[in-house]
Short mmCIF file of C-alpha atoms in Angstrom, two decimals:
data_model
loop_
_atom_site.label_atom_id
_atom_site.label_comp_id
_atom_site.label_asym_id
_atom_site.label_seq_id
_atom_site.Cartn_x
_atom_site.Cartn_y
_atom_site.Cartn_z
CA UNK A 256 3.62 -17.64 -6.15
CA UNK A 257 2.06 -16.99 -9.50
CA UNK A 258 -1.53 -15.65 -9.75
CA UNK A 259 -4.33 -18.23 -10.31
CA UNK A 260 -7.63 -17.97 -12.07
CA UNK A 261 -10.54 -19.56 -10.20
CA UNK A 262 -12.75 -20.98 -12.97
CA UNK A 263 -15.20 -23.24 -11.07
CA UNK A 264 -16.08 -25.27 -14.10
CA UNK A 265 -12.48 -26.15 -14.73
CA UNK A 266 -11.09 -26.49 -11.22
CA UNK A 267 -13.92 -28.64 -9.92
CA UNK A 268 -12.68 -31.38 -12.35
CA UNK A 269 -9.02 -31.17 -11.35
CA UNK A 270 -7.57 -34.08 -9.45
CA UNK A 271 -5.09 -31.81 -7.61
CA UNK A 272 -6.05 -28.33 -6.46
CA UNK A 273 -3.58 -25.38 -7.01
CA UNK A 274 -1.30 -24.68 -4.06
CA UNK A 275 -2.90 -21.36 -3.47
CA UNK A 276 -6.00 -23.12 -2.23
CA UNK A 277 -4.25 -25.44 0.18
CA UNK A 278 -4.64 -24.34 3.81
CA UNK A 279 -2.13 -24.99 6.64
CA UNK A 280 -2.67 -28.36 8.37
CA UNK A 281 -3.80 -26.72 11.61
CA UNK A 282 -6.64 -24.82 9.74
CA UNK A 283 -7.61 -27.41 7.16
CA UNK A 284 -10.75 -29.52 7.96
CA UNK A 285 -10.19 -32.77 9.79
CA UNK A 286 -11.11 -36.00 8.05
CA UNK A 287 -14.41 -37.67 9.04
CA UNK A 288 -17.72 -36.36 10.29
CA UNK A 289 -18.10 -33.37 12.66
CA UNK A 290 -20.61 -33.47 15.47
CA UNK A 291 -23.62 -31.13 15.10
CA UNK A 292 -24.13 -28.13 17.17
CA UNK A 293 -27.33 -27.92 19.24
CA UNK A 294 -28.65 -24.33 19.04
CA UNK A 295 -31.83 -22.64 20.11
CA UNK A 296 -34.60 -22.02 17.58
CA UNK A 297 -36.58 -18.81 17.73
CA UNK A 298 -40.18 -19.02 16.55
CA UNK A 299 -40.12 -15.43 15.28
CA UNK A 300 -43.78 -15.26 14.52
CA UNK A 301 -44.71 -16.33 18.09
CA UNK A 302 -42.21 -13.86 19.55
CA UNK A 303 -43.49 -10.88 17.60
CA UNK A 304 -47.17 -11.68 18.13
CA UNK A 305 -46.76 -12.67 21.73
CA UNK A 306 -45.36 -10.94 24.78
CA UNK A 307 -41.90 -10.75 23.41
CA UNK A 308 -40.49 -13.26 25.71
CA UNK A 309 -37.00 -14.37 24.76
CA UNK A 310 -36.92 -18.12 23.82
CA UNK A 311 -35.00 -20.29 26.26
CA UNK A 312 -31.32 -20.49 25.58
CA UNK A 313 -31.11 -17.54 23.11
CA UNK A 314 -29.42 -15.12 25.55
CA UNK A 315 -26.90 -17.76 26.56
CA UNK A 316 -26.14 -18.67 22.94
CA UNK A 317 -25.55 -15.03 22.00
CA UNK A 318 -23.13 -14.66 24.89
CA UNK A 319 -21.37 -18.00 24.35
CA UNK A 320 -20.91 -18.21 20.54
CA UNK A 321 -23.24 -15.71 18.87
CA UNK A 322 -25.33 -18.13 16.91
CA UNK A 323 -29.02 -19.28 16.76
CA UNK A 324 -31.66 -20.21 14.26
CA UNK A 325 -34.93 -18.51 13.29
CA UNK A 326 -37.99 -20.31 12.04
CA UNK A 327 -41.57 -19.11 11.31
CA UNK A 328 -39.92 -16.05 9.77
CA UNK A 329 -42.48 -15.08 7.24
CA UNK A 330 -40.24 -15.23 4.19
CA UNK A 331 -42.15 -16.75 1.28
CA UNK A 332 -40.73 -20.19 0.29
CA UNK A 333 -41.39 -19.29 -3.42
CA UNK A 334 -39.15 -16.26 -3.04
CA UNK A 335 -36.39 -18.47 -1.55
CA UNK A 336 -36.76 -21.00 -4.43
CA UNK A 337 -36.56 -18.13 -6.97
CA UNK A 338 -33.37 -16.70 -5.35
CA UNK A 339 -31.74 -20.17 -5.63
CA UNK A 340 -32.83 -20.58 -9.28
CA UNK A 341 -31.29 -17.19 -10.09
CA UNK A 342 -28.12 -18.16 -8.19
CA UNK A 343 -27.77 -21.34 -10.24
CA UNK A 344 -28.34 -19.36 -13.46
CA UNK A 345 -25.70 -16.76 -12.61
CA UNK A 346 -22.96 -19.16 -11.55
CA UNK A 347 -23.57 -21.37 -14.52
CA UNK A 348 -22.50 -18.56 -16.84
CA UNK A 349 -19.02 -18.65 -18.36
CA UNK A 350 -16.34 -16.95 -16.24
CA UNK A 351 -15.92 -14.06 -18.69
CA UNK A 352 -19.63 -13.28 -18.44
CA UNK A 353 -19.57 -13.23 -14.62
CA UNK A 354 -16.54 -11.03 -14.58
CA UNK A 355 -18.48 -8.24 -16.19
CA UNK A 356 -19.70 -7.63 -12.63
CA UNK A 357 -16.15 -8.04 -11.23
CA UNK A 358 -15.63 -6.58 -7.71
CA UNK A 359 -13.23 -3.62 -7.83
CA UNK A 360 -10.35 -3.25 -5.31
CA UNK A 361 -11.57 -1.75 -2.03
CA UNK A 362 -15.31 -2.41 -2.83
CA UNK A 363 -17.61 -4.73 -1.01
CA UNK A 364 -19.95 -5.54 -3.92
CA UNK A 365 -19.62 -7.35 -7.26
CA UNK A 366 -18.40 -10.75 -8.42
CA UNK A 367 -15.34 -12.36 -6.87
CA UNK A 368 -13.82 -15.59 -8.05
CA UNK A 369 -12.22 -16.72 -4.77
CA UNK A 370 -10.67 -13.25 -4.11
CA UNK A 371 -7.76 -14.12 -6.35
CA UNK A 372 -7.39 -10.47 -7.18
CA UNK A 373 -6.66 -9.63 -3.51
CA UNK A 374 -4.94 -12.56 -1.82
CA UNK A 375 -2.21 -14.95 -2.96
CA UNK A 376 -2.55 -17.95 -0.63
CA UNK A 377 -5.14 -19.67 1.63
CA UNK A 378 -7.69 -18.90 -1.01
CA UNK A 379 -11.35 -19.95 -0.39
CA UNK A 380 -12.85 -22.55 -2.73
CA UNK A 381 -15.79 -20.45 -3.78
CA UNK A 382 -17.19 -17.73 -5.99
CA UNK A 383 -19.52 -14.95 -4.85
CA UNK A 384 -21.72 -12.17 -6.09
CA UNK A 385 -22.22 -9.43 -3.50
CA UNK A 386 -24.99 -6.84 -3.80
CA UNK A 387 -25.24 -3.51 -2.06
CA UNK A 388 -28.62 -3.30 -0.39
CA UNK A 389 -29.03 0.30 0.89
CA UNK A 390 -32.17 1.23 2.75
CA UNK A 391 -31.83 5.03 2.56
CA UNK A 392 -34.67 7.03 0.98
CA UNK A 393 -34.40 6.97 -2.77
CA UNK A 394 -32.59 3.68 -3.00
CA UNK A 395 -35.63 1.43 -3.22
CA UNK A 396 -34.57 0.13 -6.64
CA UNK A 397 -30.78 -0.11 -6.06
CA UNK A 398 -30.45 -3.91 -6.41
CA UNK A 399 -32.75 -4.22 -9.51
CA UNK A 400 -30.99 -1.26 -11.19
CA UNK A 401 -27.54 -2.69 -10.47
CA UNK A 402 -28.23 -5.83 -12.52
CA UNK A 403 -29.43 -3.95 -15.55
CA UNK A 404 -26.72 -1.30 -15.38
CA UNK A 405 -23.85 -3.72 -14.92
CA UNK A 406 -25.01 -6.95 -16.65
CA UNK A 407 -27.62 -5.75 -19.13
CA UNK A 408 -31.40 -5.99 -19.67
CA UNK A 409 -31.31 -9.76 -19.96
CA UNK A 410 -30.62 -9.77 -16.13
CA UNK A 411 -33.64 -7.66 -15.33
CA UNK A 412 -35.67 -10.56 -13.89
CA UNK A 413 -32.73 -11.57 -11.72
CA UNK A 414 -32.54 -8.07 -10.43
CA UNK A 415 -36.19 -8.05 -9.59
CA UNK A 416 -35.91 -11.33 -7.63
CA UNK A 417 -32.97 -10.12 -5.52
CA UNK A 418 -34.62 -6.74 -4.96
CA UNK A 419 -37.57 -8.44 -3.48
CA UNK A 420 -35.32 -10.84 -1.51
CA UNK A 421 -33.17 -7.98 -0.06
CA UNK A 422 -36.31 -6.09 0.93
CA UNK A 423 -37.60 -9.25 2.76
CA UNK A 424 -34.24 -9.76 4.42
CA UNK A 425 -34.07 -6.14 5.71
CA UNK A 426 -37.52 -6.55 7.29
CA UNK A 427 -36.64 -9.83 8.76
CA UNK A 428 -33.32 -8.69 10.14
CA UNK A 429 -34.89 -5.67 11.83
CA UNK A 430 -37.43 -8.01 13.50
CA UNK A 431 -34.52 -10.12 14.70
CA UNK A 432 -33.05 -7.09 16.41
CA UNK A 433 -36.00 -7.09 18.71
CA UNK A 434 -35.12 -10.67 19.82
CA UNK A 435 -31.60 -9.56 20.51
CA UNK A 436 -32.69 -6.40 22.34
CA UNK A 437 -34.90 -8.50 24.57
CA UNK A 438 -32.09 -10.85 25.22
CA UNK A 439 -30.05 -7.89 26.49
CA UNK A 440 -32.78 -6.75 28.79
CA UNK A 441 -33.62 -3.73 26.58
CA UNK A 442 -36.90 -2.58 25.17
CA UNK A 443 -37.71 -4.65 22.05
CA UNK A 444 -37.39 -1.65 19.67
CA UNK A 445 -34.20 -0.28 21.27
CA UNK A 446 -31.88 -1.37 18.41
CA UNK A 447 -34.06 -0.91 15.32
CA UNK A 448 -33.36 2.86 14.96
CA UNK A 449 -29.66 2.17 14.93
CA UNK A 450 -30.06 0.29 11.65
CA UNK A 451 -32.63 2.66 10.00
CA UNK A 452 -31.51 3.60 6.56
CA UNK A 453 -28.67 1.10 6.72
CA UNK A 454 -26.05 0.01 4.21
CA UNK A 455 -26.60 -3.73 4.16
CA UNK A 456 -25.14 -6.29 1.74
CA UNK A 457 -26.41 -9.55 0.19
CA UNK A 458 -24.09 -12.27 -1.02
CA UNK A 459 -24.71 -15.26 -3.27
CA UNK A 460 -22.22 -18.04 -2.44
CA UNK A 461 -21.30 -20.92 -4.74
CA UNK A 462 -18.86 -23.58 -3.49
CA UNK A 463 -18.02 -25.95 -6.38
CA UNK A 464 -17.16 -29.62 -5.84
CA UNK A 465 -13.54 -30.16 -4.89
CA UNK A 466 -11.49 -33.31 -5.54
CA UNK A 467 -9.26 -32.70 -2.44
CA UNK A 468 -11.80 -31.16 0.10
CA UNK A 469 -9.57 -32.15 3.03
CA UNK A 470 -6.88 -29.70 1.90
CA UNK A 471 -8.98 -26.49 1.52
CA UNK A 472 -11.86 -24.47 2.86
CA UNK A 473 -14.84 -22.85 1.22
CA UNK A 474 -14.43 -20.03 3.71
CA UNK A 475 -11.70 -19.88 6.28
CA UNK A 476 -12.21 -19.31 9.99
CA UNK A 477 -13.47 -15.75 10.60
CA UNK A 478 -15.83 -13.51 12.38
CA UNK A 479 -18.05 -11.35 10.16
CA UNK A 480 -17.11 -7.67 10.53
CA UNK A 481 -20.78 -6.82 9.86
CA UNK A 482 -23.64 -6.61 12.52
CA UNK A 483 -25.87 -9.57 11.83
CA UNK A 484 -25.75 -12.33 9.19
CA UNK A 485 -28.90 -14.06 8.12
CA UNK A 486 -27.87 -17.17 6.15
CA UNK A 487 -29.92 -19.72 4.27
CA UNK A 488 -28.00 -22.74 3.16
CA UNK A 489 -29.09 -25.53 0.82
CA UNK A 490 -29.37 -29.17 1.72
CA UNK A 491 -25.71 -29.95 1.07
CA UNK A 492 -24.59 -28.14 4.19
CA UNK A 493 -20.98 -27.15 5.14
CA UNK A 494 -21.31 -24.39 7.71
CA UNK A 495 -19.43 -25.00 10.94
CA UNK A 496 -19.21 -22.95 14.15
CA UNK A 497 -16.51 -23.06 16.74
CA UNK A 498 -17.75 -23.61 20.25
CA UNK A 499 -16.12 -25.16 23.25
CA UNK A 500 -12.86 -25.38 21.43
CA UNK A 501 -14.23 -27.70 18.73
CA UNK A 502 -15.86 -27.19 15.28
CA UNK A 503 -19.49 -28.21 15.10
CA UNK A 504 -21.64 -28.63 12.00
CA UNK A 505 -24.82 -26.64 11.41
CA UNK A 506 -27.58 -28.84 10.02
CA UNK A 507 -29.39 -27.24 7.06
CA UNK A 508 -33.00 -26.45 7.52
CA UNK A 509 -35.03 -25.40 4.50
CA UNK A 510 -37.61 -23.62 6.67
CA UNK A 511 -35.13 -21.61 8.75
CA UNK A 512 -32.39 -19.01 8.73
CA UNK A 513 -29.11 -19.25 10.58
CA UNK A 514 -28.44 -15.96 12.43
CA UNK A 515 -24.98 -15.12 13.62
CA UNK A 516 -23.62 -12.06 15.53
CA UNK A 517 -20.86 -10.12 13.81
CA UNK A 518 -18.12 -7.83 15.12
CA UNK A 519 -20.15 -4.57 14.71
CA UNK A 520 -23.05 -5.96 16.73
CA UNK A 521 -20.74 -7.34 19.37
CA UNK A 522 -19.36 -3.79 19.73
CA UNK A 523 -22.85 -2.31 19.86
CA UNK A 524 -23.56 -4.59 22.84
CA UNK A 525 -20.30 -3.61 24.50
CA UNK A 526 -19.14 -7.22 24.17
CA UNK A 527 -22.17 -8.81 25.78
CA UNK A 528 -22.92 -10.69 22.64
CA UNK A 529 -20.06 -12.78 21.05
CA UNK A 530 -19.12 -12.43 17.39
CA UNK A 531 -19.48 -15.89 15.96
CA UNK A 532 -16.40 -17.72 14.71
CA UNK A 533 -17.33 -19.87 11.79
CA UNK A 534 -16.09 -21.44 8.54
CA UNK A 535 -17.46 -23.44 5.54
CA UNK A 536 -16.19 -26.70 4.28
CA UNK A 537 -16.58 -28.20 0.77
CA UNK A 538 -16.96 -31.70 -0.51
CA UNK A 539 -16.10 -33.78 -3.59
CA UNK A 540 -19.68 -34.89 -4.46
CA UNK A 541 -21.78 -31.78 -4.87
CA UNK A 542 -21.73 -28.05 -5.13
CA UNK A 543 -22.95 -26.13 -2.07
CA UNK A 544 -25.01 -22.90 -2.32
CA UNK A 545 -26.01 -20.33 0.28
CA UNK A 546 -27.70 -16.92 0.43
CA UNK A 547 -26.20 -14.51 3.01
CA UNK A 548 -27.66 -11.15 4.07
CA UNK A 549 -25.48 -8.84 6.20
CA UNK A 550 -27.39 -6.22 8.18
CA UNK A 551 -25.38 -3.02 8.66
CA UNK A 552 -26.06 0.49 9.95
CA UNK A 553 -25.59 3.51 7.69
CA UNK A 554 -21.89 3.89 6.81
CA UNK A 555 -21.29 6.95 8.94
CA UNK A 556 -23.37 6.05 11.97
CA UNK A 557 -21.24 5.91 15.18
CA UNK A 558 -21.19 2.36 16.68
CA UNK A 559 -21.70 2.90 20.42
CA UNK A 560 -23.73 0.86 22.91
CA UNK A 561 -27.07 2.27 23.95
CA UNK A 562 -27.06 4.36 27.08
CA UNK A 563 -29.46 1.90 28.75
CA UNK A 564 -26.98 -0.96 28.22
CA UNK A 565 -24.05 1.09 29.57
CA UNK A 566 -26.14 2.16 32.54
CA UNK A 567 -27.02 -1.43 33.34
CA UNK A 568 -23.34 -2.42 33.15
CA UNK A 569 -22.11 0.54 35.25
CA UNK A 570 -20.41 3.44 33.48
CA UNK A 571 -17.32 3.10 35.51
CA UNK A 572 -16.49 -0.15 33.75
CA UNK A 573 -14.11 0.39 30.85
CA UNK A 574 -15.84 0.07 27.41
CA UNK A 575 -15.01 -3.12 25.51
CA UNK A 576 -14.56 -1.16 22.26
CA UNK A 577 -13.97 2.49 21.28
CA UNK A 578 -16.50 4.39 19.18
CA UNK A 579 -16.13 3.83 15.43
CA UNK A 580 -18.24 4.01 12.29
CA UNK A 581 -19.28 1.15 10.05
CA UNK A 582 -17.43 2.90 7.15
CA UNK A 583 -14.21 2.73 9.12
CA UNK A 584 -14.44 -1.00 9.91
CA UNK A 585 -15.60 -1.82 6.38
CA UNK A 586 -12.67 0.04 4.79
CA UNK A 587 -10.28 -1.56 7.28
CA UNK A 588 -11.34 -5.01 6.15
CA UNK A 589 -11.40 -4.11 2.46
CA UNK A 590 -8.10 -2.23 2.26
CA UNK A 591 -5.94 -3.15 5.24
CA UNK A 592 -6.89 -6.47 6.75
CA UNK A 593 -8.15 -9.95 5.81
CA UNK A 594 -11.06 -10.78 8.15
CA UNK A 595 -10.23 -13.60 10.52
CA UNK A 596 -10.73 -14.49 14.17
CA UNK A 597 -8.85 -11.44 15.41
CA UNK A 598 -10.23 -8.65 13.22
CA UNK A 599 -11.61 -6.47 16.02
CA UNK A 600 -8.43 -6.68 18.03
CA UNK A 601 -6.47 -5.59 14.88
CA UNK A 602 -9.07 -2.82 14.16
CA UNK A 603 -8.92 -1.45 17.68
CA UNK A 604 -5.07 -1.43 17.47
CA UNK A 605 -5.34 0.43 14.11
CA UNK A 606 -7.63 3.08 15.66
CA UNK A 607 -5.37 3.55 18.68
CA UNK A 608 -2.40 3.76 16.35
CA UNK A 609 -3.84 6.68 14.43
CA UNK A 610 -5.63 4.96 11.55
CA UNK A 611 -2.58 4.67 9.32
CA UNK A 612 -1.35 1.85 7.16
CA UNK A 613 -1.78 -1.61 8.57
CA UNK A 614 0.84 -4.17 7.59
CA UNK A 615 -0.90 -7.43 7.87
CA UNK A 616 1.15 -10.26 6.52
CA UNK A 617 -0.35 -12.47 3.96
CA UNK A 618 -0.94 -15.82 5.61
#
């Protein structure tokens, strides 16, 4: 199949989408409305200022599908609005302009127009800009400096906005680890140090309108290989979570963030918390936008459950996952495997097989 160029301005007007974007019938979204999922909402301000009692239903949700919502989070609404304005400004640029920040093979940051450079079929109907958000000493200006270095001085303001946004997301994500630690029966601060100096990532997502939304997906079914995802989606909506064998829609909330557990965090909890299986659908009427922040530990930190968690489970029980580093899982998904519902099973098999080449078939 010939390579395709994903130019959102052009393809959003096409009556028929290219075959590379058509998903198999068993994975394409069903026609009609999807029922909404009922998820617990964490009042983070109350949790942090109070006794640290885990809100009702959060522990069960983490164990069942790895998904909940956080409100009263302390992120300035003006900062969110500014982040969306900059998102709109960036994706409105001509394709050639955006490709100045093109994501290089094997990297997890930069501009990607539907990952056409990496995959040949089952392509997502979206374009993204991913930003490295390191928290190590000396990297305080990494995001702002990236915009100027790669795109030029005219993007300085955009870099400042996303630097502030990434800083706010880092603080919020670390606060949320206290909720998750409490849900596991650990001391509230038990997980914060694991992420200190982490190598997190922020991603701007733009899902253009599509004339045949029933044939494609904005993002295919997958579990995030990262630790925690903090997502803010606009009023258009489109995020869906698989629970109880059925896809359920996540209603957008302007005042809240969606939080979902990823593969690395599931391994950190020895499988107690579930990595959330989710996808994004598109529509024919309006573009969808979202801001995603992926909390990660430092690249070379070993992912191993805290001793207190292993002691509570009984050390004679076989571990759910072997030790690994975030760098290993990241490189596996960037160089060997396309993230899906079975990423961790494939990753564990890769480790046990000696970390050689992995011949995943293009699906």
